[in-house]
Amino acid sequence: MPDVEAESSTQPEAMEEEEPLFSNLDLFLFTLIAGLIIYWFMSRKKAEPIPEFKKLDQPAPSTRETSFIEKMKKTGRNIVVFYGSQTGTGEEFANRLSKDAQRYGMKGMAADPEEYDMCELSRLAEIDNSLAIFCMATYGEGDPTDNAQDFYDWLQESDLELNGVNYTVFALGNKTYEHYNAMGAYVDKRLEELGAKRVFDLGMGDDDGNLEEDFVTWREQFWPAMCEHFGVEASGEDSSIRQYELKEHNDINMNKVYTGELGRLKSFETQKPPFDSKNPFLAPVIVNRKLNKAGNRHLMHLEVDITGSKIRYESGDHVAVYPTNDAAIVNKLGQILGVDLDMVISLNNLDEESNKKHPFPCPTTYRTALTHYLDIIHPPRTNVLYELAQYATDPKDQENMRKMASSAPEGKALYQSFVLEDNRNILAILEDLPSLRPPIDHLCELMPRLQARYYSIASSSKVHPNSIHICAVLVEYTTKTGRLTKGVATTWLKNKLVADNGHKSTVPMYIRKSQFRLPFKASNPVIMVGPGTGIAPFMGFIQERGWLKEQGKEVGETVLYFGCRHKNEDYLYQEELEEAEKTGVITKLNVAFSRDQEQKVYVQHLLRTNKEDLWRQIHTDNAHIYICGDARNMARDVQTAFYEIAEELGGMTRTQATDYIKKLMTKGRYSQDVWS
């Protein structure tokens, strides 16, 4: 600002008129400053709120009944079966229990806790002989499923009295995971703490063993106990109970027909954010290359373009993709059942009060349902065999199908060998039981939904904001019956080629947030253990640590333990990893080639070799440990290696070492992204 005092001092001392208090320049500057201040205040924006997108495909809250108690009273139901389900199995079990109720002289409804006000649970005692069943799956590291998250939060915070509420829980989990059936066990314990009455013991389903058998065994003990508890008798009604009725559309506007969309009709033609499980984004595939140099496996790296989608992701998140079934299998099903797959149909719920109007988006064609909506590759569960048995014209086939659905040892053994061990999907069962030719609409009603597949993202959004990278291995094997079985998603991904003519294949996808995160402080060391495709999230971590270094941040040690079979065959991302070590982004690259020598060497062996460095990084330097890959063997063996290092170098007993690693987990310093 000009020195006004000095300027005015040059004015003549003797003036005929009194000098004004402010000169013209003073006034001008004053006005200018005042104007700028006012402009700044007026133009200052409040922080822009995140736009609230209306969830596509969901009705306004006012159109949906949120009181399950009122619905039960209105429709004469006394049993409600809530489910926490990530992959559809918990929901499937809930539907089966709900249907069972009718056979035992009761009336049930399956319910998604996300759709109802769970505070109403305290009112369940208003209904005579009422019961709440909870089919609760555990997801990830002991977490609730997405649809049960609010219910879990409510249970933790609630002090509502549930006196007079009868309940039981069936938990779905996998023993290879650290927190086996944590969600089911928590719901069971917490409901009792709130005063509810457990009327049947907690059921524990293990997907690493035989989840179906666990469920059937629990269920066959549960219902007789309930009949005794409520003083009712089984109706003896063992025939099939249809949930949906078929409507064929002979004259329909094809613009009203679903062609694979999951929520809003035509959502694949006019894409609108936000993108989620009901409204996936169609991401063009821009790279699809084979990663392994040799060998009989096919490991692949794909990149999908998310430009303009407003999708945000962080290193460690998962990308969910919706695959489609093999057209050849769909066509064979149509041929064997003698149906026109292009017939437009709807399956309408016979229960008009149900929130679930159709088993999949309708109206649609049988071809679309079998391609996009139904899981026709996994071996069918026992309830499907039981319901379809009535259509077998050979009494022996009918008897065997019903036997497989029972909990009798002979029936369990037959299901285990004929269906599970021989890995027969529904097409194989129809081919091997020529007397079984069910109506296709009943088959479609019974088949579970085709689920999204989750992949750990192999990129960092700091480096690749407009693309998401996927690393996967093609699943392909021959069953005991000599049939070639291909993984639905990996076969589909492999065929998503980038054409020379500019045509781009697309992948319906959305992001699932994860807790698998780099440390908040970049200066913390990170230890990453990821053999095979377990390398995926660490490619993102390495990219991000490199980016942080470029920004001038202090980045701690970045140590990778990777494992593969042969250096010259399946050393994934070899060039990228060796370059990262050369530039100092990776402090130390440790690679175990398990089959390049007589004695097999795995990542856990390399951990033991570097035990002094590891112990210093963990115990002194606050390193964060990350494990990604196979849960059944690798993750356990790696954890055991860490126990042994803590015992040897920390002077601990095995119990103390176990507690030490558990504490690291609690503090978020030992994270796992594993699968079985």
XYZ file of C-alpha atoms in Angstrom, residues 54-525:
472
model
C -31.300 -41.231 -4.931
C -30.599 -44.933 -4.897
C -31.680 -46.231 -8.245
C -34.089 -49.173 -8.250
C -35.232 -48.487 -4.670
C -38.676 -47.126 -3.896
C -39.148 -44.103 -1.680
C -39.113 -45.038 2.016
C -42.830 -44.360 2.353
C -43.742 -47.159 -0.068
C -41.990 -49.884 1.939
C -43.221 -51.368 5.210
C -40.359 -51.011 7.715
C -42.210 -52.743 10.565
C -41.769 -56.480 10.252
C -44.069 -56.869 13.286
C -46.981 -55.158 11.495
C -46.302 -57.233 8.388
C -46.256 -60.460 10.439
C -49.532 -59.536 12.148
C -51.153 -58.542 8.869
C -50.197 -61.797 7.141
C -50.596 -64.187 10.079
C -46.922 -65.089 10.420
C -45.229 -66.145 13.630
C -41.660 -66.811 12.434
C -39.246 -64.249 10.974
C -35.904 -65.375 9.523
C -33.353 -62.564 9.288
C -30.253 -63.057 7.172
C -26.824 -61.464 6.968
C -25.573 -62.521 3.548
C -22.666 -61.436 1.340
C -22.668 -64.137 -1.325
C -26.319 -65.206 -1.166
C -25.980 -68.388 0.923
C -27.300 -66.856 4.157
C -30.313 -65.514 2.257
C -30.837 -68.914 0.625
C -30.805 -70.679 4.015
C -33.239 -68.086 5.414
C -35.647 -68.716 2.531
C -35.442 -72.457 3.121
C -36.233 -72.092 6.830
C -39.080 -69.728 6.015
C -40.568 -72.304 3.621
C -40.001 -75.093 6.158
C -42.263 -73.347 8.667
C -45.289 -74.223 6.526
C -44.423 -77.917 6.757
C -44.456 -77.626 10.540
C -47.825 -75.941 10.837
C -46.340 -72.449 11.199
C -45.889 -69.504 8.878
C -42.585 -67.757 8.250
C -41.043 -64.869 6.340
C -37.431 -64.246 5.321
C -36.276 -60.697 6.031
C -33.293 -58.517 5.213
C -32.395 -56.595 8.423
C -31.353 -53.642 6.251
C -34.965 -53.177 5.134
C -36.601 -53.170 8.573
C -36.495 -51.236 11.831
C -34.716 -53.733 14.089
C -35.813 -51.854 17.241
C -39.133 -53.617 16.602
C -37.546 -56.863 17.788
C -38.730 -56.042 21.309
C -42.342 -56.243 20.068
C -42.038 -59.819 18.774
C -43.573 -61.132 22.019
C -46.855 -59.472 20.929
C -47.261 -62.385 18.475
C -48.180 -65.789 19.943
C -45.676 -68.636 19.491
C -43.306 -66.250 17.742
C -39.674 -66.874 16.922
C -36.818 -64.931 15.308
C -34.216 -66.997 13.460
C -30.937 -65.371 12.413
C -28.855 -66.827 9.551
C -25.717 -64.735 9.937
C -22.630 -64.987 7.737
C -19.247 -63.603 8.766
C -17.373 -61.600 6.156
C -13.672 -60.764 5.941
C -11.902 -60.474 9.278
C -14.842 -61.262 11.545
C -17.014 -58.487 10.085
C -20.758 -58.402 9.488
C -21.977 -58.622 5.905
C -22.883 -55.340 4.197
C -26.625 -55.823 4.729
C -26.167 -56.653 8.451
C -23.818 -53.774 9.309
C -26.580 -51.482 10.649
C -28.078 -54.347 12.669
C -24.635 -55.093 14.148
C -24.143 -51.404 15.056
C -27.600 -51.347 16.643
C -26.869 -54.470 18.712
C -23.646 -52.908 20.004
C -25.328 -49.661 21.044
C -28.770 -50.887 22.100
C -29.889 -51.433 25.671
C -33.408 -52.403 24.570
C -34.973 -55.156 26.676
C -35.849 -58.224 24.612
C -37.674 -60.138 27.342
C -40.161 -62.617 25.873
C -38.386 -62.754 22.488
C -37.577 -66.313 21.355
C -34.595 -66.714 19.058
C -32.025 -69.032 17.559
C -28.981 -68.429 15.332
C -27.351 -70.376 12.512
C -23.880 -69.006 11.738
C -22.168 -69.291 8.345
C -18.388 -69.100 8.247
C -15.145 -70.783 7.284
C -12.738 -72.416 9.739
C -9.683 -71.355 7.770
C -10.326 -67.750 8.818
C -9.061 -66.260 12.062
C -12.501 -65.084 13.228
C -14.553 -68.196 12.497
C -18.296 -67.459 12.676
C -17.639 -64.306 14.725
C -20.826 -62.537 13.571
C -23.181 -65.449 14.308
C -21.581 -66.047 17.704
C -21.843 -62.333 18.564
C -25.550 -62.114 17.615
C -26.273 -65.263 19.643
C -24.474 -63.912 22.738
C -25.739 -60.325 22.462
C -29.416 -61.253 22.070
C -29.189 -63.311 25.270
C -27.523 -60.372 27.074
C -30.463 -58.165 26.037
C -32.897 -60.623 27.652
C -34.027 -62.692 24.659
C -34.529 -66.440 25.147
C -32.391 -68.864 23.131
C -34.755 -71.711 22.228
C -32.246 -73.759 20.237
C -28.450 -73.972 20.264
C -26.288 -71.879 17.958
C -25.617 -73.738 14.691
C -22.095 -73.487 13.240
C -21.733 -73.877 9.471
C -18.242 -74.395 8.062
C -17.757 -73.645 4.374
C -14.271 -75.149 4.502
C -15.903 -78.494 5.322
C -19.476 -79.084 4.195
C -21.672 -76.091 4.926
C -24.749 -77.733 3.387
C -24.396 -80.803 5.613
C -23.895 -78.619 8.697
C -27.078 -76.714 7.864
C -29.200 -79.791 7.073
C -28.082 -81.533 10.285
C -28.863 -78.450 12.399
C -32.193 -77.872 10.638
C -33.390 -81.468 11.074
C -32.796 -81.234 14.833
C -34.146 -77.702 15.053
C -37.670 -78.225 13.702
C -38.702 -81.163 15.945
C -37.390 -79.157 18.922
C -39.542 -76.189 17.833
C -42.630 -78.368 17.451
C -42.104 -79.597 20.996
C -41.369 -76.086 22.321
C -44.517 -74.561 20.792
C -46.682 -77.675 21.214
C -47.456 -78.026 17.501
C -47.344 -81.055 15.236
C -45.680 -81.295 11.851
C -48.331 -81.220 9.142
C -46.606 -84.037 7.300
C -46.815 -81.832 4.206
C -43.665 -82.895 2.409
C -44.608 -81.981 -1.120
C -42.935 -79.125 -2.978
C -44.145 -75.663 -2.064
C -43.845 -73.205 -4.912
C -42.940 -69.642 -4.007
C -43.395 -68.088 -7.468
C -45.848 -68.533 -10.310
C -44.937 -68.394 -13.979
C -46.350 -65.765 -16.327
C -45.442 -65.993 -20.010
C -45.452 -62.759 -22.016
C -46.387 -63.471 -25.621
C -46.876 -59.870 -26.655
C -44.647 -57.462 -24.755
C -42.696 -54.329 -25.596
C -39.065 -55.528 -25.556
C -38.026 -52.157 -24.062
C -39.699 -53.354 -20.851
C -37.667 -56.572 -20.703
C -34.541 -56.946 -18.536
C -31.429 -57.985 -20.448
C -28.946 -58.408 -17.573
C -29.430 -55.210 -15.543
C -29.383 -55.739 -11.784
C -31.592 -52.883 -10.688
C -33.015 -50.159 -12.894
C -34.233 -51.210 -16.339
C -31.926 -49.911 -19.115
C -29.298 -48.928 -16.522
C -26.602 -50.361 -18.811
C -27.715 -48.050 -21.620
C -28.012 -44.859 -19.559
C -25.474 -45.031 -16.756
C -26.033 -42.803 -13.725
C -23.909 -42.602 -10.565
C -23.519 -43.573 -7.790
C -22.399 -47.044 -8.806
C -22.909 -49.932 -6.392
C -24.032 -53.558 -6.217
C -27.455 -52.792 -7.720
C -26.124 -50.269 -10.221
C -22.706 -51.396 -11.484
C -20.602 -49.314 -13.855
C -19.831 -50.788 -17.280
C -16.067 -50.315 -17.365
C -14.335 -50.815 -20.748
C -11.411 -53.275 -20.700
C -8.324 -51.414 -21.967
C -5.636 -54.026 -21.194
C -5.853 -57.819 -21.007
C -2.491 -59.573 -21.055
C -1.129 -62.927 -19.967
C 1.294 -62.560 -17.064
C 3.042 -65.933 -17.011
C 5.748 -66.647 -19.558
C 5.241 -70.427 -19.686
C 3.493 -73.335 -17.964
C -0.008 -74.722 -18.410
C -1.811 -72.108 -16.291
C -3.192 -68.779 -17.473
C -2.481 -65.822 -15.158
C -3.811 -62.509 -16.394
C -3.582 -58.769 -15.824
C -6.591 -56.657 -16.796
C -7.120 -52.915 -16.668
C -10.587 -51.363 -16.791
C -11.289 -47.711 -17.516
C -13.342 -45.754 -14.953
C -12.959 -42.312 -16.592
C -16.022 -40.136 -15.992
C -17.663 -42.596 -13.558
C -16.926 -40.581 -10.379
C -15.721 -43.908 -8.912
C -13.046 -43.457 -6.257
C -10.907 -46.217 -4.807
C -7.942 -46.649 -2.491
C -5.093 -49.151 -2.493
C -6.308 -52.307 -0.766
C -9.961 -51.991 -1.859
C -11.751 -54.751 -3.773
C -13.329 -54.491 -7.193
C -16.527 -56.531 -7.571
C -17.365 -57.775 -11.068
C -20.549 -59.427 -12.336
C -19.660 -62.287 -14.701
C -21.981 -64.197 -17.036
C -22.346 -67.947 -17.543
C -20.930 -69.781 -20.544
C -23.405 -69.574 -23.462
C -22.697 -73.227 -24.403
C -23.917 -74.453 -20.978
C -27.012 -72.225 -21.172
C -27.833 -73.595 -24.641
C -27.370 -77.206 -23.464
C -29.796 -76.612 -20.582
C -32.344 -75.260 -23.063
C -31.902 -78.275 -25.343
C -32.084 -80.897 -22.598
C -35.271 -79.340 -21.169
C -36.730 -78.722 -24.633
C -37.603 -75.054 -24.122
C -37.456 -71.851 -26.113
C -34.851 -69.875 -24.186
C -36.000 -66.617 -25.763
C -39.500 -66.849 -24.294
C -40.183 -63.723 -22.179
C -41.364 -64.664 -18.698
C -41.951 -63.351 -15.195
C -41.813 -65.348 -11.974
C -44.176 -63.562 -9.586
C -44.173 -64.115 -5.829
C -47.330 -65.882 -4.647
C -46.986 -63.943 -1.390
C -48.219 -60.515 -2.438
C -46.994 -58.970 0.826
C -43.385 -59.995 0.216
C -40.788 -57.297 -0.477
C -39.196 -59.702 -2.939
C -41.550 -59.702 -5.913
C -39.357 -61.849 -8.195
C -36.366 -64.173 -7.692
C -34.446 -62.088 -10.299
C -35.305 -59.014 -12.413
C -38.498 -59.656 -14.410
C -39.801 -59.702 -17.095
C -36.853 -61.325 -18.814
C -36.066 -64.331 -20.986
C -34.968 -67.758 -19.795
C -31.724 -67.153 -21.694
C -31.012 -63.915 -19.798
C -31.937 -65.499 -16.455
C -29.617 -68.474 -17.013
C -26.831 -66.268 -18.405
C -26.859 -63.255 -16.062
C -28.912 -63.999 -12.968
C -28.620 -67.655 -11.907
C -25.726 -69.742 -10.608
C -25.819 -72.850 -12.821
C -22.178 -73.891 -12.251
C -21.939 -74.629 -8.517
C -23.176 -78.079 -7.431
C -26.826 -77.655 -6.346
C -27.730 -77.770 -2.670
C -29.841 -80.570 -1.204
C -33.082 -78.568 -1.151
C -32.909 -78.179 -4.950
C -32.587 -81.961 -5.379
C -35.448 -82.520 -2.939
C -37.790 -80.124 -4.755
C -36.891 -81.458 -8.219
C -37.195 -85.145 -7.222
C -40.943 -85.133 -7.954
C -40.191 -84.679 -11.677
C -38.012 -87.822 -11.989
C -40.016 -90.562 -13.738
C -37.647 -93.308 -12.571
C -38.593 -94.202 -8.947
C -34.934 -95.035 -8.180
C -33.782 -91.537 -9.268
C -36.585 -90.002 -7.211
C -35.631 -92.029 -4.132
C -31.915 -91.161 -4.431
C -32.604 -87.440 -4.856
C -34.796 -87.393 -1.737
C -32.256 -89.483 0.154
C -29.484 -86.960 -0.663
C -31.604 -84.216 0.908
C -31.946 -86.063 4.207
C -29.572 -86.046 7.171
C -29.360 -89.852 7.199
C -25.702 -91.018 6.984
C -26.394 -92.917 3.752
C -28.012 -89.831 2.182
C -25.173 -87.542 3.279
C -22.594 -89.944 1.836
C -24.472 -90.150 -1.480
C -24.707 -86.340 -1.754
C -21.017 -86.019 -0.848
C -19.888 -88.474 -3.539
C -22.433 -87.953 -6.345
C -22.747 -84.159 -6.150
C -19.780 -82.650 -4.282
C -16.834 -84.972 -4.975
C -17.894 -85.574 -8.586
C -18.569 -81.831 -8.827
C -21.840 -82.169 -10.715
C -23.602 -78.929 -11.606
C -27.285 -78.898 -12.567
C -26.520 -79.676 -16.229
C -24.395 -82.710 -15.265
C -27.176 -83.962 -12.963
C -29.755 -83.662 -15.778
C -27.369 -85.433 -18.179
C -26.706 -88.269 -15.705
C -30.353 -88.672 -14.593
C -32.210 -88.929 -17.941
C -35.562 -89.468 -16.200
C -35.308 -86.030 -14.565
C -36.818 -83.315 -16.756
C -38.238 -80.573 -14.495
C -40.166 -77.547 -15.773
C -37.580 -74.833 -16.441
C -39.512 -72.225 -14.451
C -39.304 -74.340 -11.276
C -35.591 -74.904 -11.926
C -35.084 -71.138 -12.272
C -36.995 -70.550 -9.037
C -34.688 -72.904 -7.133
C -31.295 -71.899 -8.546
C -29.320 -69.438 -6.360
C -28.416 -66.017 -7.743
C -25.151 -65.608 -9.643
C -22.971 -63.517 -7.343
C -20.405 -60.791 -7.933
C -16.772 -61.893 -7.677
C -14.319 -59.818 -5.625
C -10.717 -59.141 -6.628
C -8.075 -57.239 -4.682
C -7.265 -54.138 -6.743
C -3.742 -54.294 -8.188
C -3.228 -50.535 -8.625
C -3.041 -47.251 -6.717
C -5.486 -44.453 -7.490
C -2.684 -41.960 -6.805
C -0.898 -43.309 -9.890
C -3.897 -44.643 -11.854
C -6.927 -42.480 -10.951
C -8.813 -43.477 -14.114
C -8.207 -47.204 -14.196
C -8.475 -50.255 -11.964
C -6.109 -53.199 -12.356
C -7.050 -56.843 -11.745
C -4.747 -59.854 -11.363
C -6.394 -63.289 -11.665
C -5.664 -66.928 -12.489
C -7.918 -68.940 -14.803
C -9.741 -71.709 -12.926
C -10.001 -74.846 -15.064
C -10.000 -78.528 -14.096
C -11.422 -81.922 -15.075
C -13.893 -83.548 -12.669
C -14.014 -87.236 -11.711
C -16.729 -87.724 -14.334
C -14.358 -86.456 -17.043
C -16.085 -83.103 -17.524
C -14.012 -79.964 -18.028
C -15.112 -77.371 -15.469
C -14.201 -73.726 -15.949
C -14.409 -70.926 -13.400
C -17.305 -68.629 -14.322
C -15.609 -65.293 -13.643
C -12.039 -66.075 -14.717
C -13.164 -67.671 -18.023
C -15.353 -64.629 -18.656
C -12.491 -62.225 -17.806
C -10.045 -64.118 -20.029
C -12.408 -63.596 -22.973
C -12.711 -59.828 -22.390
C -10.297 -59.037 -25.190
C -9.260 -55.611 -26.414
C -10.152 -55.623 -30.123
C -8.031 -53.920 -32.803
C -11.156 -52.401 -34.372
C -11.689 -50.147 -31.366
C -14.569 -52.221 -29.932
C -14.122 -52.512 -26.177
C -15.511 -55.301 -24.007
C -17.055 -54.043 -20.785
C -17.129 -55.338 -17.222
C -20.039 -54.464 -14.853
C -18.236 -53.441 -11.662
C -18.328 -51.489 -8.410
C -15.930 -50.901 -5.499
C -16.120 -52.565 -2.115
C -14.185 -50.649 0.528
C -11.679 -52.598 2.600
C -9.789 -52.238 5.886
C -6.609 -53.419 4.132
C -4.824 -50.074 4.224
C -1.285 -48.734 4.132
C -0.190 -47.143 7.451
C -1.290 -43.542 7.993
C 2.344 -42.601 8.600
C 4.338 -43.287 5.435
C 7.499 -43.538 7.555
C 6.267 -46.822 9.096
C 7.914 -49.866 7.496
